[in-house]
Amino acid sequence: NGKMQEHHLLQLLSGILEWVDPPDVVAQAIESGKSESEMLDGCRALLSIATVTTPFVFDRLLKSIRPFGTLTLLSNLMCEVVKVLMMNNTEEGTWSWEARDILLDTWTTLLVSLDSTGRNVVLPLEVRNAAASLFALIVESELKVASASAMDDNGEFNYLQASISAMDERLSSYALIARAAIDATVPLLTRLFSERFARLHQGRGMIDPTETLEELYSLLLITGHVLADEGEGEIPVVPNAIQTHFVDTIEAAKHPVVLLCGSIIKFAEWSLDPEARASVFSPRLMEAIVWFLARWSQTYLMPLEEFRDSSTNLCHDTGYQHQSSTSRKALLSFFGEHNQGKPVLDIIVRISMTTLVSYPGEKDLQELTCNQLLHALVRRKNVCVHLVALGSWRELASAFANDKTLILLNSTNQRSLAQTLVLSAYGMRNSESSNQYVRDLTRHATAYLVELSGKNDLKNVSQQPDIILLVSCLLERLRGAANATEPRTQKAIYEMGFSVMNPVLLLLEVYKHESAVVYLLLKFVVDWVDGQISYLEVQETNIVIDFCTRLLQLYSSHNIGKVQFWYIVVSTKSMLVLIIFVMHSNLLFTAQISVINIFIYGHMSLLLLLLHSIHCGEVYKAFRSIQVVS
């Protein structure tokens, strides 16, 4: 039972207590030469206890033999470890680094359950104070390392240069500690940002801002994790700790989270000033800004009505619940559709345009902008409605469709940006407007491919390096548009594919020795057919079948012996559907799912028999060649 378990855990805790308490004495002894093994074993024991109990039981274990709880001990212990890290600029693999990771895992184990309950769970004041002190020390440590890394010429701080995603686990643990004392940690972050913003403004042209910029980079990552969850695969909501605290705040503009977010957005907007951009906003700092805005916008920008106005049962105390609900609505309404949501949305779009145009060659920054920030803006229809009405969004769409500037983006970003722009058509007032918008986006790309394929000297012109690059970029754009197919834009995307049927066949012929271009041509057709297959009428179906038949015949005539190519063709469900598409028998078409399953589960011989029986000779030979090699 529970009491027996607590007694057992207390015995375990008592047995390891001298290894970790008092923390300052233990840390000093290790720094003086004592072995760290007992201390690390003590940290592991705390983690083991945390995995089998709740935060409240964990905390009260120590209170029977000490004047403070176990969580306070955990906080004090980690504070000492962080101090050692700060003092020694400790590298990965040392005892303090290992101890920090174990203790962070312990905090995560204890707090993640509270963070996901959906209820207002208030930790004891002693624990909240301990968590606030620990988080303040953690931030101080991270800022010290960030500042030192700015002047590092010896590679001592390489871990700070790691990608944002590589630091995600550690930052997520920091966020849980911050949320345990959110009333104190949000004002702390606001103060730290304000101090550094002021330092940049006051020292422009007089002092080197590099240290401050590195500190801001670190603060942006920490704050982004504290304020919002990742929300991969779903629409994230405001963390429970933020929803249920700050209950005394009724006026939205004075909400501590609004003040923090507003100061960061105002700083980000400063990057639109060319002079400030040249002196302050390095590509690295812009990466952190774009990452923060992407994460933040999914949670706080124009939140859906059901999230904003729902009356989640966050607390049994109805009076507290009413106060919490009022504060929560004040927070979420501030960046809503009828308040500051549209101006902030416009700022974000203009910042996105700036990163794509004013930072040429910055692949990581542009990838964050295309794949995370802009993509986050089109996830919800209510945001798309306002997005397509913005002049800044129309400028971005026009630049994409007509200007040469954005052709310099790499192929992945071309595809992602095209997909995002087409998805935003969902916000248009009707299907006709949506289709016209898509036509305008893709007209230049399709017209160029048609024009190129019609040249008398196509074979010579097509082999020029700049033409190969341009064709590849345009094909990626068409792929992106095809991947964004939805019912209201299907017509325009069908027309897009129809208009380049002959150019695709001609380009497949002239680029038969350019494997990268051939791959893009095939992938475009795959994505286009995959998006259209559910919508085609009989006449359109016949046209697509004829096109796919010619494509497969032409491709197989050049590549029948190249197993690697045919593996690309048939290794995806959609390309197999394309192959089945050319099998004119109604009987075979109805057996489409069976054929797919046969292939997926590796029964190649049955599929070979099937193909041979319908005289699909070239496809049969291709499959046969794969089987022989495999």
PDB file of C-alpha atoms in Angstrom, residues 86-298:
ATOM      1  CA  MET A  86      29.411  28.226 -14.347  1.00  0.00           C
ATOM      2  CA  MET A  87      32.672  28.471 -12.423  1.00  0.00           C
ATOM      3  CA  ASN A  88      34.635  25.998 -14.508  1.00  0.00           C
ATOM      4  CA  ASN A  89      33.038  26.404 -17.947  1.00  0.00           C
ATOM      5  CA  THR A  90      32.715  22.645 -17.647  1.00  0.00           C
ATOM      6  CA  GLU A  91      32.848  20.540 -20.771  1.00  0.00           C
ATOM      7  CA  GLU A  92      30.626  17.616 -21.613  1.00  0.00           C
ATOM      8  CA  GLY A  93      31.598  14.370 -19.898  1.00  0.00           C
ATOM      9  CA  THR A  94      32.604  15.816 -16.507  1.00  0.00           C
ATOM     10  CA  TRP A  95      30.839  14.954 -13.241  1.00  0.00           C
ATOM     11  CA  SER A  96      28.937  18.242 -13.018  1.00  0.00           C
ATOM     12  CA  TRP A  97      27.670  17.868 -16.593  1.00  0.00           C
ATOM     13  CA  GLU A  98      26.501  14.317 -15.888  1.00  0.00           C
ATOM     14  CA  ALA A  99      24.933  15.302 -12.560  1.00  0.00           C
ATOM     15  CA  ARG A 100      23.051  18.158 -14.209  1.00  0.00           C
ATOM     16  CA  ASP A 101      21.565  15.844 -16.823  1.00  0.00           C
ATOM     17  CA  ILE A 102      20.468  13.289 -14.198  1.00  0.00           C
ATOM     18  CA  LEU A 103      18.888  15.984 -12.023  1.00  0.00           C
ATOM     19  CA  LEU A 104      17.160  17.529 -15.044  1.00  0.00           C
ATOM     20  CA  ASP A 105      15.698  14.116 -15.840  1.00  0.00           C
ATOM     21  CA  THR A 106      14.454  13.940 -12.248  1.00  0.00           C
ATOM     22  CA  TRP A 107      12.742  17.324 -12.508  1.00  0.00           C
ATOM     23  CA  THR A 108      11.221  16.328 -15.843  1.00  0.00           C
ATOM     24  CA  THR A 109       9.902  13.042 -14.443  1.00  0.00           C
ATOM     25  CA  LEU A 110       8.240  14.842 -11.538  1.00  0.00           C
ATOM     26  CA  LEU A 111       6.864  17.881 -13.338  1.00  0.00           C
ATOM     27  CA  VAL A 112       5.767  16.549 -16.724  1.00  0.00           C
ATOM     28  CA  SER A 113       2.744  14.849 -15.151  1.00  0.00           C
ATOM     29  CA  LEU A 114       1.656  18.120 -13.511  1.00  0.00           C
ATOM     30  CA  ASP A 115       2.136  20.020 -16.757  1.00  0.00           C
ATOM     31  CA  SER A 116      -0.179  17.667 -18.676  1.00  0.00           C
ATOM     32  CA  THR A 117      -3.023  17.142 -16.177  1.00  0.00           C
ATOM     33  CA  GLY A 118      -5.177  19.985 -17.476  1.00  0.00           C
ATOM     34  CA  ARG A 119      -5.904  20.993 -13.879  1.00  0.00           C
ATOM     35  CA  ASN A 120      -4.646  23.707 -11.573  1.00  0.00           C
ATOM     36  CA  VAL A 121      -2.170  21.906  -9.323  1.00  0.00           C
ATOM     37  CA  VAL A 122      -0.506  24.333  -6.911  1.00  0.00           C
ATOM     38  CA  LEU A 123       2.846  23.285  -5.507  1.00  0.00           C
ATOM     39  CA  PRO A 124       3.772  24.329  -1.946  1.00  0.00           C
ATOM     40  CA  LEU A 125       5.241  27.827  -1.605  1.00  0.00           C
ATOM     41  CA  GLU A 126       8.581  26.385  -0.505  1.00  0.00           C
ATOM     42  CA  VAL A 127       8.782  24.344  -3.718  1.00  0.00           C
ATOM     43  CA  ARG A 128       7.757  27.264  -5.925  1.00  0.00           C
ATOM     44  CA  ASN A 129      10.420  29.466  -4.365  1.00  0.00           C
ATOM     45  CA  ALA A 130      13.031  26.744  -4.813  1.00  0.00           C
ATOM     46  CA  ALA A 131      12.053  26.249  -8.478  1.00  0.00           C
ATOM     47  CA  ALA A 132      12.159  30.016  -9.088  1.00  0.00           C
ATOM     48  CA  SER A 133      15.657  30.274  -7.599  1.00  0.00           C
ATOM     49  CA  LEU A 134      16.855  27.295  -9.595  1.00  0.00           C
ATOM     50  CA  PHE A 135      15.461  28.625 -12.876  1.00  0.00           C
ATOM     51  CA  ALA A 136      17.042  32.036 -12.260  1.00  0.00           C
ATOM     52  CA  LEU A 137      20.403  30.352 -11.730  1.00  0.00           C
ATOM     53  CA  ILE A 138      19.946  28.182 -14.828  1.00  0.00           C
ATOM     54  CA  VAL A 139      19.229  31.247 -16.952  1.00  0.00           C
ATOM     55  CA  GLU A 140      22.198  33.080 -15.445  1.00  0.00           C
ATOM     56  CA  SER A 141      24.379  30.098 -16.312  1.00  0.00           C
ATOM     57  CA  GLU A 142      23.107  29.891 -19.883  1.00  0.00           C
ATOM     58  CA  LEU A 143      23.603  33.632 -20.392  1.00  0.00           C
ATOM     59  CA  LYS A 144      27.144  33.445 -19.029  1.00  0.00           C
ATOM     60  CA  VAL A 145      28.014  30.644 -21.426  1.00  0.00           C
ATOM     61  CA  ALA A 146      26.325  32.497 -24.309  1.00  0.00           C
ATOM     62  CA  SER A 147      28.257  35.673 -23.548  1.00  0.00           C
ATOM     63  CA  ALA A 148      31.555  33.803 -23.293  1.00  0.00           C
ATOM     64  CA  SER A 149      30.909  31.955 -26.550  1.00  0.00           C
ATOM     65  CA  ALA A 150      30.674  35.265 -28.401  1.00  0.00           C
ATOM     66  CA  MET A 151      34.404  35.810 -27.891  1.00  0.00           C
ATOM     67  CA  ASP A 152      35.433  32.170 -28.125  1.00  0.00           C
ATOM     68  CA  ASP A 153      38.165  31.576 -30.668  1.00  0.00           C
ATOM     69  CA  ASN A 154      39.219  28.161 -29.393  1.00  0.00           C
ATOM     70  CA  GLY A 155      36.022  26.163 -29.905  1.00  0.00           C
ATOM     71  CA  GLU A 156      35.438  25.702 -26.161  1.00  0.00           C
ATOM     72  CA  PHE A 157      31.726  26.407 -26.487  1.00  0.00           C
ATOM     73  CA  ASN A 158      30.901  24.346 -29.569  1.00  0.00           C
ATOM     74  CA  TYR A 159      27.819  22.834 -27.945  1.00  0.00           C
ATOM     75  CA  LEU A 160      26.181  26.270 -28.049  1.00  0.00           C
ATOM     76  CA  GLN A 161      26.486  26.260 -31.821  1.00  0.00           C
ATOM     77  CA  ALA A 162      24.358  23.130 -32.009  1.00  0.00           C
ATOM     78  CA  SER A 163      21.078  23.315 -33.837  1.00  0.00           C
ATOM     79  CA  ILE A 164      17.968  24.423 -31.996  1.00  0.00           C
ATOM     80  CA  SER A 165      16.513  20.935 -32.263  1.00  0.00           C
ATOM     81  CA  ALA A 166      19.624  19.412 -30.660  1.00  0.00           C
ATOM     82  CA  MET A 167      19.065  21.538 -27.537  1.00  0.00           C
ATOM     83  CA  ASP A 168      15.345  20.860 -27.402  1.00  0.00           C
ATOM     84  CA  GLU A 169      15.387  18.223 -24.656  1.00  0.00           C
ATOM     85  CA  ARG A 170      17.400  20.326 -22.227  1.00  0.00           C
ATOM     86  CA  LEU A 171      15.350  23.450 -22.920  1.00  0.00           C
ATOM     87  CA  SER A 172      12.108  21.526 -22.428  1.00  0.00           C
ATOM     88  CA  SER A 173      13.298  20.503 -18.957  1.00  0.00           C
ATOM     89  CA  TYR A 174      14.154  24.125 -18.164  1.00  0.00           C
ATOM     90  CA  ALA A 175      10.634  25.082 -19.235  1.00  0.00           C
ATOM     91  CA  LEU A 176       9.023  22.630 -16.810  1.00  0.00           C
ATOM     92  CA  ILE A 177      11.028  24.108 -13.931  1.00  0.00           C
ATOM     93  CA  ALA A 178      10.028  27.620 -15.024  1.00  0.00           C
ATOM     94  CA  ARG A 179       6.352  26.686 -15.185  1.00  0.00           C
ATOM     95  CA  ALA A 180       6.498  25.322 -11.635  1.00  0.00           C
ATOM     96  CA  ALA A 181       7.111  28.931 -10.541  1.00  0.00           C
ATOM     97  CA  ILE A 182       5.542  30.777 -13.465  1.00  0.00           C
ATOM     98  CA  ASP A 183       4.502  33.796 -11.368  1.00  0.00           C
ATOM     99  CA  ALA A 184       8.181  34.563 -10.798  1.00  0.00           C
ATOM    100  CA  THR A 185       9.837  33.284 -13.964  1.00  0.00           C
ATOM    101  CA  VAL A 186       7.810  35.212 -16.571  1.00  0.00           C
ATOM    102  CA  PRO A 187       8.606  38.606 -14.973  1.00  0.00           C
ATOM    103  CA  LEU A 188      12.247  37.490 -14.707  1.00  0.00           C
ATOM    104  CA  LEU A 189      12.422  36.756 -18.436  1.00  0.00           C
ATOM    105  CA  THR A 190      10.716  40.070 -19.253  1.00  0.00           C
ATOM    106  CA  ARG A 191      13.298  41.956 -17.180  1.00  0.00           C
ATOM    107  CA  LEU A 192      16.228  40.124 -18.773  1.00  0.00           C
ATOM    108  CA  PHE A 193      14.951  40.862 -22.279  1.00  0.00           C
ATOM    109  CA  SER A 194      14.298  44.530 -21.468  1.00  0.00           C
ATOM    110  CA  GLU A 195      17.817  44.999 -20.095  1.00  0.00           C
ATOM    111  CA  ARG A 196      19.390  43.589 -23.231  1.00  0.00           C
ATOM    112  CA  PHE A 197      17.109  45.483 -25.607  1.00  0.00           C
ATOM    113  CA  ALA A 198      18.048  48.705 -23.815  1.00  0.00           C
ATOM    114  CA  ARG A 199      21.739  47.791 -23.970  1.00  0.00           C
ATOM    115  CA  LEU A 200      21.539  47.344 -27.748  1.00  0.00           C
ATOM    116  CA  HIS A 201      19.768  50.670 -28.297  1.00  0.00           C
ATOM    117  CA  GLN A 202      22.089  52.635 -26.021  1.00  0.00           C
ATOM    118  CA  GLY A 203      25.287  51.146 -27.381  1.00  0.00           C
ATOM    119  CA  ARG A 204      24.590  51.279 -31.123  1.00  0.00           C
ATOM    120  CA  GLY A 205      27.751  52.211 -32.965  1.00  0.00           C
ATOM    121  CA  MET A 206      29.788  52.480 -29.762  1.00  0.00           C
ATOM    122  CA  ILE A 207      30.140  48.952 -28.355  1.00  0.00           C
ATOM    123  CA  ASP A 208      30.389  45.501 -29.882  1.00  0.00           C
ATOM    124  CA  PRO A 209      26.913  43.932 -29.516  1.00  0.00           C
ATOM    125  CA  THR A 210      28.068  40.330 -30.077  1.00  0.00           C
ATOM    126  CA  GLU A 211      27.815  39.241 -26.430  1.00  0.00           C
ATOM    127  CA  THR A 212      24.356  40.751 -26.051  1.00  0.00           C
ATOM    128  CA  LEU A 213      23.168  39.131 -29.269  1.00  0.00           C
ATOM    129  CA  GLU A 214      24.313  35.700 -28.089  1.00  0.00           C
ATOM    130  CA  GLU A 215      22.488  36.260 -24.801  1.00  0.00           C
ATOM    131  CA  LEU A 216      19.322  37.211 -26.684  1.00  0.00           C
ATOM    132  CA  TYR A 217      19.664  34.094 -28.813  1.00  0.00           C
ATOM    133  CA  SER A 218      19.759  31.967 -25.665  1.00  0.00           C
ATOM    134  CA  LEU A 219      16.874  33.860 -24.026  1.00  0.00           C
ATOM    135  CA  LEU A 220      14.675  33.441 -27.107  1.00  0.00           C
ATOM    136  CA  LEU A 221      15.114  29.674 -27.077  1.00  0.00           C
ATOM    137  CA  ILE A 222      14.461  29.381 -23.340  1.00  0.00           C
ATOM    138  CA  THR A 223      11.420  31.670 -23.474  1.00  0.00           C
ATOM    139  CA  GLY A 224       9.966  29.910 -26.495  1.00  0.00           C
ATOM    140  CA  HIS A 225       9.969  26.642 -24.572  1.00  0.00           C
ATOM    141  CA  VAL A 226       8.501  28.219 -21.430  1.00  0.00           C
ATOM    142  CA  LEU A 227       5.616  29.908 -23.252  1.00  0.00           C
ATOM    143  CA  ALA A 228       4.608  27.227 -25.735  1.00  0.00           C
ATOM    144  CA  ASP A 229       4.816  23.521 -26.442  1.00  0.00           C
ATOM    145  CA  GLU A 230       5.968  22.110 -29.757  1.00  0.00           C
ATOM    146  CA  GLY A 231       2.564  20.912 -30.949  1.00  0.00           C
ATOM    147  CA  GLU A 232       3.963  18.538 -33.550  1.00  0.00           C
ATOM    148  CA  GLY A 233       1.010  16.929 -35.341  1.00  0.00           C
ATOM    149  CA  GLU A 234      -1.639  18.829 -33.421  1.00  0.00           C
ATOM    150  CA  ILE A 235      -2.711  22.367 -32.551  1.00  0.00           C
ATOM    151  CA  PRO A 236      -0.908  23.252 -29.305  1.00  0.00           C
ATOM    152  CA  VAL A 237      -2.664  25.037 -26.451  1.00  0.00           C
ATOM    153  CA  VAL A 238      -1.350  27.447 -23.857  1.00  0.00           C
ATOM    154  CA  PRO A 239       0.479  25.527 -21.091  1.00  0.00           C
ATOM    155  CA  ASN A 240      -1.714  24.850 -18.059  1.00  0.00           C
ATOM    156  CA  ALA A 241       0.572  26.737 -15.698  1.00  0.00           C
ATOM    157  CA  ILE A 242       0.125  29.913 -17.742  1.00  0.00           C
ATOM    158  CA  GLN A 243      -3.624  29.426 -18.099  1.00  0.00           C
ATOM    159  CA  THR A 244      -4.221  29.014 -14.371  1.00  0.00           C
ATOM    160  CA  HIS A 245      -1.912  31.695 -12.945  1.00  0.00           C
ATOM    161  CA  PHE A 246      -1.835  35.492 -13.036  1.00  0.00           C
ATOM    162  CA  VAL A 247      -5.450  35.430 -11.804  1.00  0.00           C
ATOM    163  CA  ASP A 248      -5.271  39.031 -10.589  1.00  0.00           C
ATOM    164  CA  THR A 249      -4.726  40.281 -14.138  1.00  0.00           C
ATOM    165  CA  ILE A 250      -7.936  41.362 -15.846  1.00  0.00           C
ATOM    166  CA  GLU A 251      -6.614  43.963 -18.299  1.00  0.00           C
ATOM    167  CA  ALA A 252      -5.076  42.117 -21.256  1.00  0.00           C
ATOM    168  CA  ALA A 253      -2.387  44.705 -22.000  1.00  0.00           C
ATOM    169  CA  LYS A 254      -0.987  44.305 -18.473  1.00  0.00           C
ATOM    170  CA  HIS A 255      -0.910  40.508 -18.427  1.00  0.00           C
ATOM    171  CA  PRO A 256       2.703  39.429 -17.660  1.00  0.00           C
ATOM    172  CA  VAL A 257       2.762  36.980 -20.586  1.00  0.00           C
ATOM    173  CA  VAL A 258       1.424  39.668 -22.946  1.00  0.00           C
ATOM    174  CA  LEU A 259       4.147  42.050 -21.768  1.00  0.00           C
ATOM    175  CA  LEU A 260       6.810  39.406 -22.395  1.00  0.00           C
ATOM    176  CA  CYS A 261       5.478  38.432 -25.832  1.00  0.00           C
ATOM    177  CA  GLY A 262       4.936  42.050 -26.818  1.00  0.00           C
ATOM    178  CA  SER A 263       8.517  43.026 -26.009  1.00  0.00           C
ATOM    179  CA  ILE A 264       9.887  40.154 -28.106  1.00  0.00           C
ATOM    180  CA  ILE A 265       7.606  40.933 -31.061  1.00  0.00           C
ATOM    181  CA  LYS A 266       8.578  44.614 -30.892  1.00  0.00           C
ATOM    182  CA  PHE A 267      12.243  43.618 -30.928  1.00  0.00           C
ATOM    183  CA  ALA A 268      11.646  41.266 -33.862  1.00  0.00           C
ATOM    184  CA  GLU A 269       9.892  44.076 -35.757  1.00  0.00           C
ATOM    185  CA  TRP A 270      13.045  46.171 -35.379  1.00  0.00           C
ATOM    186  CA  SER A 271      14.719  43.765 -37.817  1.00  0.00           C
ATOM    187  CA  LEU A 272      12.640  45.342 -40.604  1.00  0.00           C
ATOM    188  CA  ASP A 273      14.818  48.472 -40.308  1.00  0.00           C
ATOM    189  CA  PRO A 274      17.695  48.007 -42.814  1.00  0.00           C
ATOM    190  CA  GLU A 275      20.186  49.878 -40.614  1.00  0.00           C
ATOM    191  CA  ALA A 276      19.329  47.807 -37.539  1.00  0.00           C
ATOM    192  CA  ARG A 277      19.398  44.648 -39.621  1.00  0.00           C
ATOM    193  CA  ALA A 278      22.930  45.392 -40.755  1.00  0.00           C
ATOM    194  CA  SER A 279      24.289  46.156 -37.285  1.00  0.00           C
ATOM    195  CA  VAL A 280      22.217  43.958 -34.945  1.00  0.00           C
ATOM    196  CA  PHE A 281      20.296  41.163 -36.612  1.00  0.00           C
ATOM    197  CA  SER A 282      22.791  38.523 -37.614  1.00  0.00           C
ATOM    198  CA  PRO A 283      21.543  35.412 -39.437  1.00  0.00           C
ATOM    199  CA  ARG A 284      22.031  33.424 -36.214  1.00  0.00           C
ATOM    200  CA  LEU A 285      19.877  35.815 -34.166  1.00  0.00           C
ATOM    201  CA  MET A 286      17.234  35.821 -36.905  1.00  0.00           C
ATOM    202  CA  GLU A 287      17.117  32.018 -36.716  1.00  0.00           C
ATOM    203  CA  ALA A 288      16.142  32.276 -33.046  1.00  0.00           C
ATOM    204  CA  ILE A 289      13.565  34.983 -33.791  1.00  0.00           C
ATOM    205  CA  VAL A 290      11.974  32.984 -36.606  1.00  0.00           C
ATOM    206  CA  TRP A 291      11.962  29.823 -34.498  1.00  0.00           C
ATOM    207  CA  PHE A 292      10.337  31.693 -31.589  1.00  0.00           C
ATOM    208  CA  LEU A 293       7.670  33.283 -33.791  1.00  0.00           C
ATOM    209  CA  ALA A 294       6.829  29.924 -35.393  1.00  0.00           C
ATOM    210  CA  ARG A 295       6.388  28.235 -32.021  1.00  0.00           C
ATOM    211  CA  TRP A 296       4.589  31.203 -30.467  1.00  0.00           C
ATOM    212  CA  SER A 297       2.170  31.842 -33.336  1.00  0.00           C
ATOM    213  CA  GLN A 298       0.751  28.312 -33.247  1.00  0.00           C
TER     214      GLN A 298
END
